[in-house]
XYZ file of C-alpha atoms in Angstrom:
555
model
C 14.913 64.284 162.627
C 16.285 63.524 165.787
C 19.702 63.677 164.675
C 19.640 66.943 162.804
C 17.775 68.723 165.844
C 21.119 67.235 168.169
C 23.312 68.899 165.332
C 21.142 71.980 165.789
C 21.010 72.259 169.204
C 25.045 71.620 169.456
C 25.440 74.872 167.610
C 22.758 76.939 169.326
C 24.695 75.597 172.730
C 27.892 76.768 171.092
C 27.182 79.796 170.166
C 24.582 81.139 172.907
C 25.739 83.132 175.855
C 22.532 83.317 178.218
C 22.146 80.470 180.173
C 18.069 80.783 180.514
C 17.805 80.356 176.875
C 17.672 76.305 178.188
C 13.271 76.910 178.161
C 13.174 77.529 174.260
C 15.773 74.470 173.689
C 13.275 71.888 175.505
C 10.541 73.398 173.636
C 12.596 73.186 170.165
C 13.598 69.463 171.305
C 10.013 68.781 171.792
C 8.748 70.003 168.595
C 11.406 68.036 166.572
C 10.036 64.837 168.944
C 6.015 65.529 167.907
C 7.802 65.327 163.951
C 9.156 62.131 165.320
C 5.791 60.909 166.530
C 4.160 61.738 162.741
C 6.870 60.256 160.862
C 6.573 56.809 163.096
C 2.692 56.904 162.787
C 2.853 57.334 158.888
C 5.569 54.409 158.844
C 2.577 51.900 160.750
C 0.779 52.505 157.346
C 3.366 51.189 155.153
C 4.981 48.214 156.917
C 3.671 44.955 156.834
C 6.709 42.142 157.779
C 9.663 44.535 159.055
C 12.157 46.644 157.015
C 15.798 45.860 157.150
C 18.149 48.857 157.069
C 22.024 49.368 156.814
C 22.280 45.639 155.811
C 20.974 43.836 158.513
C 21.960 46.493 161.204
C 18.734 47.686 162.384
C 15.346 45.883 161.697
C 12.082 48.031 161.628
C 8.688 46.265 162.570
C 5.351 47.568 164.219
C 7.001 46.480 167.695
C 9.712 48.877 167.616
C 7.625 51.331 165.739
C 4.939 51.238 168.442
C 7.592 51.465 171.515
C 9.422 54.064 169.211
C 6.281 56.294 169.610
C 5.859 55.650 173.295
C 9.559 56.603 173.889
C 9.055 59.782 172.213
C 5.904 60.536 174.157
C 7.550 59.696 177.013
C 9.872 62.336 176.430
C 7.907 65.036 175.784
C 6.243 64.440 179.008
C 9.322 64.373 180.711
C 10.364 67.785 178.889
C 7.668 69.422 179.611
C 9.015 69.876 183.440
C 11.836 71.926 181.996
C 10.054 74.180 178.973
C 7.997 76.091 181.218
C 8.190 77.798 184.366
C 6.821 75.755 187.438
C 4.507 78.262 188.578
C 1.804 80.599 187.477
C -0.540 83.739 188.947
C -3.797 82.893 189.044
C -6.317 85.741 190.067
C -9.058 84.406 189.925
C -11.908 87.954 188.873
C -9.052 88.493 186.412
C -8.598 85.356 184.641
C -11.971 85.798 181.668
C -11.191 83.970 178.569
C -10.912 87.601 176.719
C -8.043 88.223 179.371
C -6.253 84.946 178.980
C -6.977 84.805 175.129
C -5.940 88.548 174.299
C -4.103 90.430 177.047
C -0.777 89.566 178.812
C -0.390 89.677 182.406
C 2.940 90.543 183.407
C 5.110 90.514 186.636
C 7.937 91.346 187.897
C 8.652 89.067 191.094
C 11.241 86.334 188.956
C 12.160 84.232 191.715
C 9.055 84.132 193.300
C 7.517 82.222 190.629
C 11.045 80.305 190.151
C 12.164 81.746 186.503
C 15.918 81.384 187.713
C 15.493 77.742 189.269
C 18.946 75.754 188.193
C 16.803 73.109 186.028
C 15.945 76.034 183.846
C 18.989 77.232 183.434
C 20.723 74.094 181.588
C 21.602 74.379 178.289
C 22.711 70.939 177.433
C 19.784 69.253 179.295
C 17.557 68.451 175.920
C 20.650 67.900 174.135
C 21.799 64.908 175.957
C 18.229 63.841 176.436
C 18.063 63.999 172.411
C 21.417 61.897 172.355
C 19.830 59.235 174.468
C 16.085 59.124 173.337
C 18.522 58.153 169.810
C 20.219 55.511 171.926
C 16.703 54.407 172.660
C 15.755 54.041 169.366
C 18.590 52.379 167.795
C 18.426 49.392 170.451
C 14.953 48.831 170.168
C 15.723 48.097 166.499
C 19.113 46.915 166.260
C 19.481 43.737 164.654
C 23.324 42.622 164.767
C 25.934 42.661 167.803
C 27.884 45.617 167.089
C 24.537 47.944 166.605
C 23.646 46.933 170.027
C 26.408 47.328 171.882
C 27.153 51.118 170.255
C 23.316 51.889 171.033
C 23.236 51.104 174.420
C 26.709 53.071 175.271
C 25.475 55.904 173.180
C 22.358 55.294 175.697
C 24.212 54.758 178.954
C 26.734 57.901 178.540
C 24.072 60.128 178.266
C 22.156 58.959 181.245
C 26.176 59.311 183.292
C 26.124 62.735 181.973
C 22.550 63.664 182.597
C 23.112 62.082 186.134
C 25.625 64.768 186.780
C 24.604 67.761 184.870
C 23.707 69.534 188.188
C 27.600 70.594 187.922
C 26.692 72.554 191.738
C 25.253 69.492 193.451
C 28.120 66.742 195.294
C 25.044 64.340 195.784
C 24.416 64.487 191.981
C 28.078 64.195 190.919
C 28.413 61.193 193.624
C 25.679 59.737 192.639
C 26.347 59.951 188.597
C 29.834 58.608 189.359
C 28.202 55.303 190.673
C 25.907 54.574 188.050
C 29.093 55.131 185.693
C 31.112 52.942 187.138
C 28.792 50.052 187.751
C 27.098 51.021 184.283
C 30.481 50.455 183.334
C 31.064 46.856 184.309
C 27.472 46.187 182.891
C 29.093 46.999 179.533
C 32.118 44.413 180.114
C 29.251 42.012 180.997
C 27.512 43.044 177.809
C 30.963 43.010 176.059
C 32.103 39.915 176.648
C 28.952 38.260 175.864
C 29.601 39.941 172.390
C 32.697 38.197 171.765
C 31.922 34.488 173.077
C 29.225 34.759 170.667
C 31.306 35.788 167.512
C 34.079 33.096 168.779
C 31.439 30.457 168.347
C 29.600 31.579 165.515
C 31.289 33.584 163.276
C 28.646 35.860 162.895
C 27.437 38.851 164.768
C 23.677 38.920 162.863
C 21.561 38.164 165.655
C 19.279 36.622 162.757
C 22.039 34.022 162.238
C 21.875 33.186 165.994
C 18.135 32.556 165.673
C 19.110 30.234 162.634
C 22.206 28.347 164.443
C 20.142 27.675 167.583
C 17.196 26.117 165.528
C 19.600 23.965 163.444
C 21.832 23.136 166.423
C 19.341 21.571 168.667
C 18.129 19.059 165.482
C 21.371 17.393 166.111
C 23.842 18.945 168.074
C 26.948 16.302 168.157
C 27.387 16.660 164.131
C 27.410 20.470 164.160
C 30.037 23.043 164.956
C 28.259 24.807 166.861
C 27.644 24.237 170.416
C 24.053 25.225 171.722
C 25.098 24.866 175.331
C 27.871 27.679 174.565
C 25.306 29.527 172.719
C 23.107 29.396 175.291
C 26.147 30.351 178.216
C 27.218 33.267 175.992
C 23.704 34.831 175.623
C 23.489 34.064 179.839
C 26.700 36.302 180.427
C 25.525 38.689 177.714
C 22.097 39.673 179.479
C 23.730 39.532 183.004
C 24.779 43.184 181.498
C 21.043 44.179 180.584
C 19.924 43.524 183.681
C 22.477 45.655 185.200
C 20.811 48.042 183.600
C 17.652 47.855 184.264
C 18.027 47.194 187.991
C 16.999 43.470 188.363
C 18.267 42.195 191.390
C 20.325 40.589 192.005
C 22.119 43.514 190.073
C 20.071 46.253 191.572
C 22.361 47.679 194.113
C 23.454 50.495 192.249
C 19.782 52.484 191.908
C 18.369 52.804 195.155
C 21.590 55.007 195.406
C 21.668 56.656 191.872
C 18.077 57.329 191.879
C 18.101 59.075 195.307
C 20.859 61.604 194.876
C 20.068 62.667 191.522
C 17.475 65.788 191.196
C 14.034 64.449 190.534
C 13.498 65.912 187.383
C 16.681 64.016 186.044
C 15.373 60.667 188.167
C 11.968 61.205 186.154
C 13.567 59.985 182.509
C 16.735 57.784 184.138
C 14.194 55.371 185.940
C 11.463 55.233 182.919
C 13.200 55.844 179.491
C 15.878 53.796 179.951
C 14.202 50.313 180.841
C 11.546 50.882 177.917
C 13.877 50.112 175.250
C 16.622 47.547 176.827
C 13.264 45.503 177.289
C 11.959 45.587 173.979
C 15.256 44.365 172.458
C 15.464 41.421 175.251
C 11.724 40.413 173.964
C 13.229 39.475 170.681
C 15.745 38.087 171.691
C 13.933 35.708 174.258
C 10.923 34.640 172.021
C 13.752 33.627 169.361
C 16.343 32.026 171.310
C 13.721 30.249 174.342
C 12.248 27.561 172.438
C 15.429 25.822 171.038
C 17.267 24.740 174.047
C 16.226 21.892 175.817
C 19.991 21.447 177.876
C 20.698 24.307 179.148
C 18.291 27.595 179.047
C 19.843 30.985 179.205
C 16.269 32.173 179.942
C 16.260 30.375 183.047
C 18.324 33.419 184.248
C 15.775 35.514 183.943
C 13.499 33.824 185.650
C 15.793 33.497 188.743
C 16.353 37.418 188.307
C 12.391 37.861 188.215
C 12.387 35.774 191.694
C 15.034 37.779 193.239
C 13.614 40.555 192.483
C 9.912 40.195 193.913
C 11.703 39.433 197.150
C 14.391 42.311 197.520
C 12.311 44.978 195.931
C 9.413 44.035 198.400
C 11.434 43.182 201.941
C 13.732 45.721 201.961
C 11.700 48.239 200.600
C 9.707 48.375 203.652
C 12.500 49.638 205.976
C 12.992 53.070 203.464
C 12.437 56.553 205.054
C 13.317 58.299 202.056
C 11.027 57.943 198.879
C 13.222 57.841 195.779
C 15.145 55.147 197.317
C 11.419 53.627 197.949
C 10.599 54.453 194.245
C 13.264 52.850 193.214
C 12.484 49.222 194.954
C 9.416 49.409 194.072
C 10.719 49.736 190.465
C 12.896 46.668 191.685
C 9.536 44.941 192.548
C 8.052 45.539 189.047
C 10.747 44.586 187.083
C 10.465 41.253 188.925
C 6.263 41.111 187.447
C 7.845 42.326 184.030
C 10.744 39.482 184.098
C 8.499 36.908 184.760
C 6.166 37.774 181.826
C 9.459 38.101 179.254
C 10.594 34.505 180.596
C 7.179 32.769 180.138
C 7.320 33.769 175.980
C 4.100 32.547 175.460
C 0.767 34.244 173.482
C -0.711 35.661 176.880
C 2.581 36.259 178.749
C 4.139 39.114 175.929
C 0.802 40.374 175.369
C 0.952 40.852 179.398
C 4.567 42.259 179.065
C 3.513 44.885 176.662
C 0.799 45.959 178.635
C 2.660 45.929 181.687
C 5.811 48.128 180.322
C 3.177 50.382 178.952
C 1.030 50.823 182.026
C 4.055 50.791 184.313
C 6.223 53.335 182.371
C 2.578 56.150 182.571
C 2.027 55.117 186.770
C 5.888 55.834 187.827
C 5.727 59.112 185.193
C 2.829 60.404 187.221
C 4.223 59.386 190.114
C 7.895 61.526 189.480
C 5.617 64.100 188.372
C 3.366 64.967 190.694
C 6.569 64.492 193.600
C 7.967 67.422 191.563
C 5.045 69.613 191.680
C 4.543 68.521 195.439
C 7.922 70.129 196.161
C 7.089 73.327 193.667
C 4.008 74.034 195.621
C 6.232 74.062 199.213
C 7.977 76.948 198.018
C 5.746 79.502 200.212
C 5.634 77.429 203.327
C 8.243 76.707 206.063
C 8.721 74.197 208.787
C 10.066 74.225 212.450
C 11.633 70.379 211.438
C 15.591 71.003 211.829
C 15.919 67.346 209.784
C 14.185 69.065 206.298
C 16.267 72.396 206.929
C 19.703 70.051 206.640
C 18.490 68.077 203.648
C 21.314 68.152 201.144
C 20.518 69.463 198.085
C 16.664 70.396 199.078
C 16.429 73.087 195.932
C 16.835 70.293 193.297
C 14.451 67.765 195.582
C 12.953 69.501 197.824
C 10.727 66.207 198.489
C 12.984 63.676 199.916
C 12.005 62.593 202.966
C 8.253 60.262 202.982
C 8.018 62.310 206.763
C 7.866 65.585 204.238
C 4.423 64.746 203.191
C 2.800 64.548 206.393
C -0.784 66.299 206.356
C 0.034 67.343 202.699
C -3.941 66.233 202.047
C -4.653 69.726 203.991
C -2.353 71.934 201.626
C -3.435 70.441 198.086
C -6.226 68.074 198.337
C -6.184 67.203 194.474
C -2.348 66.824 193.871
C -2.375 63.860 197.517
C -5.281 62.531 195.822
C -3.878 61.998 191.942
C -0.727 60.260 194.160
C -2.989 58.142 196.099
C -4.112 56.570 193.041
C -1.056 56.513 191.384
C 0.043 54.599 194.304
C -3.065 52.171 194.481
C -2.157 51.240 190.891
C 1.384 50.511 191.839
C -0.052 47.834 194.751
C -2.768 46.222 192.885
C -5.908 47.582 194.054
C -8.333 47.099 191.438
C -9.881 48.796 189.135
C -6.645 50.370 188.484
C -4.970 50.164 185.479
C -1.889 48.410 188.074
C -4.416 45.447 188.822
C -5.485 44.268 185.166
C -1.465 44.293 184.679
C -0.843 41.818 187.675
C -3.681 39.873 186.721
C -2.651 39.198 183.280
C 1.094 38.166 184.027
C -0.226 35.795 186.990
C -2.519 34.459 184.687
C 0.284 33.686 181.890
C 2.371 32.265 184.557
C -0.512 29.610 186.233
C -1.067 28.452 182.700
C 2.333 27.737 181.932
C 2.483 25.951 185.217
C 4.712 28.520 187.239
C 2.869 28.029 190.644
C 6.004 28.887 193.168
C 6.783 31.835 191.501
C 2.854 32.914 191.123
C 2.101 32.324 194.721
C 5.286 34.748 195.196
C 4.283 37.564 193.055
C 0.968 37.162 195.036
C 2.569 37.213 198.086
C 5.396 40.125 197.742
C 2.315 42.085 195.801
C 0.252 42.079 199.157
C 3.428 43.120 201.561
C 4.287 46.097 199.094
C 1.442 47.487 199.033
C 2.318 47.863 202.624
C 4.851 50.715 202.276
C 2.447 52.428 199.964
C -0.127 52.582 202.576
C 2.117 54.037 204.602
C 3.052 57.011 202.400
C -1.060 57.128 202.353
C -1.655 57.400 205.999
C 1.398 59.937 206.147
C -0.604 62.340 203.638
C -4.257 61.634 205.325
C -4.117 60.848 208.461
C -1.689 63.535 210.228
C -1.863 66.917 210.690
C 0.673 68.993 208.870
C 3.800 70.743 210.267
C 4.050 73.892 207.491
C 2.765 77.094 208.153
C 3.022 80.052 205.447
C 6.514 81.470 205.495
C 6.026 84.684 207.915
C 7.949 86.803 205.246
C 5.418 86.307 201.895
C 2.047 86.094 204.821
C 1.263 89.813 204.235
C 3.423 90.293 201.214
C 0.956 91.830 198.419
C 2.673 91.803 194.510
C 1.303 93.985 191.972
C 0.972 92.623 188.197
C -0.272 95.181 185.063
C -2.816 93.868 182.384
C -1.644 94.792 178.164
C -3.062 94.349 175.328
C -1.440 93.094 171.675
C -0.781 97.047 171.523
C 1.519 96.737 174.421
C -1.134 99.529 176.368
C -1.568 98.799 180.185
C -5.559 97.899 180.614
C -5.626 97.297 184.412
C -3.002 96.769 187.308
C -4.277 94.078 189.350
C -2.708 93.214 193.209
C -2.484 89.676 194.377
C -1.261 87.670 197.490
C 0.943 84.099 197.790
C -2.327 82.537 197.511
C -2.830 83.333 193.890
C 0.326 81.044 193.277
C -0.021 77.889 191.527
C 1.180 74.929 189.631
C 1.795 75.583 186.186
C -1.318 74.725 183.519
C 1.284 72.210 182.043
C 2.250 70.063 184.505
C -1.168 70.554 186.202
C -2.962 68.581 182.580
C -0.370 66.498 182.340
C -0.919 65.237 185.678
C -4.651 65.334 185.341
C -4.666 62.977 182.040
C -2.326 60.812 183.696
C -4.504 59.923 186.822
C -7.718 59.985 184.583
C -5.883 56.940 182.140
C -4.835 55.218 185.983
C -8.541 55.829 187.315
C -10.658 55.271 183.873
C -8.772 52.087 182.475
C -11.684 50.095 182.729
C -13.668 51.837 180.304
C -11.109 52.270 177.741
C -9.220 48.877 178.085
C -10.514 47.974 174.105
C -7.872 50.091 172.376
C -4.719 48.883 174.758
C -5.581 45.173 174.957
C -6.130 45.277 171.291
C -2.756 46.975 170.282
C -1.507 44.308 172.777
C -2.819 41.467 171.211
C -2.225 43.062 167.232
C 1.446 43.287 167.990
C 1.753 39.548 169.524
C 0.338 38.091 166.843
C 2.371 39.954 164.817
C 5.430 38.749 166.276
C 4.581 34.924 166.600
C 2.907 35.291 162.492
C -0.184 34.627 162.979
């Protein structure tokens, strides 16, 4: 499905003139994602073991099944941003269910609700997104070396284009051009992993991998193959992977990337993208960890999972801007997430699903309501010379942590949904973000990993630090917007029609009757609730948790 809507969509981009037309794209790529969604849920039914396909190429199992869902869930969130216009007319006496249900209210003031922002005026946005949601799915299932190395460029160039689509912007071009030339070397990494694996083994089935490393440890000086080499090879070969997902020490590249890219693009290049390269690496860990008693490729990842904790925490306190803070903070969790991968025990994947999966919904929320933050500035104005010089301030207009100063006195619900987004991110229980923690520390004390616990602890407490501070920004300040002097005393006019196209009522309204689209405003909404509510529907998550782990070790 996902490949006939790209060959669709490549057409309808050839062929179509208006540049607007980019709305009813997203909401076609959508649709053909929901079709997605079905198909994957009526699979679950039928599997049992796993599926091979393409002889031995890809592998399908409830794992990737599951994750395949979430991606394309994911997605559709994300898509939503760009298949409907940011903001809406509300007027209040006019807005009866008859009127919303039967009538149309139309206007005429375009770029006061933002119809002709630039991120609705892409064409190729859902395209590429199609092309690397595909790239998504094929690693999560791939099964041999060549599958995953074409799945994960097939991934990566569409996140270098979609990093640069904002053809206008030099921050976005600069900043696309370093994630493709670091994502770049990641590949050689990745590459020449590859080939010291084939050189030893002859094979490029990662099943026959599993095989040689079980047989090669029963007595390694009579067999060809070396474990130890094995064992280096798969070390160089996920030195590229966690390039890619921003692990330090390999991290230096997104605090960069993720700050001069536009939000909306940030949204699906910080979330989608680490979903799937960490699904594949849980196979290959729980099949490869238990064999090698000399020298332990995993070990790497627990090293990775150290430096991580530390960087993302200690330097993200000194940030001023808060994509760059985002993005250590992402640092910070993929240090929790490494740790649980490394552990490969019962308790420690069931907390690394769990923690990918509540992770991947906080930071969504998070990117989302940053981006309807910065829609609902569009009628105010500041004295501030600093936010008047912001590069690129129409494709993030949020970019500064100083811009949401007294923001709790403009929209009290939207600093409120982001002040428990944030809580979640630090710990504070009963957030979904604490029963997360709690379960990785707990896998890690009972596999006897007391240094790096006491860490996690440790960097967990001083980064909650910088979130408090983007707390007491939005709460404890007064703001410095007032309403732009131009819209103050500004009054539109809008006409009621009904299905007959025969005007009803003309109704008048002021920049007050402006607000965040119904979309984003649910989406948003359920988010938070599923952040704020966790503990009374923890049954179904912990249980799909556990199902799938026992699952993958047979029981």
């Amino acid at each position: 499905m996902i490949l006939i809507s790209i060959l669709s969509l490549l057409i309808s981009n050839a062929v179509t003139l208006r540049r607007d037309m980019s709305i009813l794209f997203n909401r076609i790529a959508i649709i053909a994602l929901i079709y997605s969604i079905l198909h994957d849920i009526t699979c679950l039914f039928i599997l049992n073991q796993g599926l091979g396909l393409h002889g031995g190429l890809l592998h399908i199992t409830n794992i990737t099944q599951i994750f395949h869902i979430f991606i394309f869930l994911i997605s559709i969130l994300i898509l939503q941003l760009t298949s409907f216009y940011p903001r809406k007319v509300w007027v209040s006496e006019c807005s009866s269910l008859n009127n919303i249900l039967f009538n149309n209210f139309i206007y005429y003031r375009t770029k006061f609700i933002n119809k002709m922002g630039e991120h609705l005026k892409i064409i190729e946005y859902p395209l590429i997104l199609l092309f690397i949601i595909s790239g998504a799915i094929f690693l999560i299932s791939t099964n041999d070396l060549i599958s995953i190395f074409l799945s994960i460029e097939l991934q990566s160039y569409g996140l270098y284009l979609l990093s640069t689509i904002y053809r206008n912007s030099e921050l976005s071009t600069t900043g696309g051009l370093i994630y493709f030339l670091l994502g770049g070397l990641s590949s050689c990494f990745i590459l020449l992993g590859t080939a010291l694996l084939y050189a030893n083994s002859g094979t490029t089935n990662i099943d026959g991998f599993y095989i040689i490393s079980s047989i090669g440890d029963i007595n390694n000086s009579d067999t060809l193959y070396k474990t130890y080499y094995i064992s280096f090879s798969l070390l160089i070969f996920s030195i590229g992977f966690l390039f890619k997902v921003s692990a330090a020490p390999f991290h230096f590249w997104s605090p960069d990337v993720y700050d001069a890219i536009p939000t909306i693009v940030t949204t699906f290049v910080a979330i989608v993208a680490k979903i799937s390269i960490f699904i594949f690496l849980l196979e290959l860990v729980y099949y490869t960890s238990n064999y090698f008693h000399d020298l332990n490729w995993t070990f790497s990842l627990l090293m990775s999972s150290f430096f991580s904790l530390i960087i993302g925490t200690v330097v993200g306190l000194t940030q001023f801007r808060i994509k760059r803070l985002f993005a250590y903070s992402t640092i910070s969790h993929v240090g929790f997430i490494l740790l649980a991968l490394s552990i490969s025990s019962i308790e420690s994947i069931q907390a690394f699903i769990f923690y990918l999966l509540q992770y991947s919904i906080s930071n969504l929320n998070a990117f989302i309501i940053l981006i309807a933050i910065g829609f609902s500035m569009y009628y105010y104005t500041s004295d501030n010379k600093e936010y008047k010089e912001l590069l690129d301030k129409n494709n993030s207009p949020i970019q500064l942590i100083s811009q949401l100063k007294g923001y709790f006195y403009i929209n009290p619900i939207l600093s409120l949904s982001l002040i428990i987004t944030l809580f979640s991110f630090a710990g504070i229980p009963p957030l979904i973000g604490f029963f997360a923690k709690q379960m990785v520390l707990s896998a890690a004390l009972d596999k006897g990993y007391l240094f790096l616990s006491i860490i996690a602890i440790l960097t967990s407490v001083i980064g909650a630090v910088y979130y408090l501070n983007i707390i007491k920004e939005i709460y404890f300040y007064t703001p410095q917007y007032k309403i732009n002097p131009l819209l103050k005393n500004l009054e539109f006019e809008g006409n009621f029609y009904n299905k007959q196209k025969k005007l009803i009522q003309t109704v008048k309204f002021k920049y007050k009757d402006l607000t965040i689209n119904s979309i984003i405003s649910i989406i948003i909404s359920i988010l938070t609730l599923i952040i704020l509510l966790f503990i009374f529907i923890n049954k179904e998550w912990l249980s799909m948790g556990t199902i799938l782990v026992q699952i993958l070790f047979n029981y």
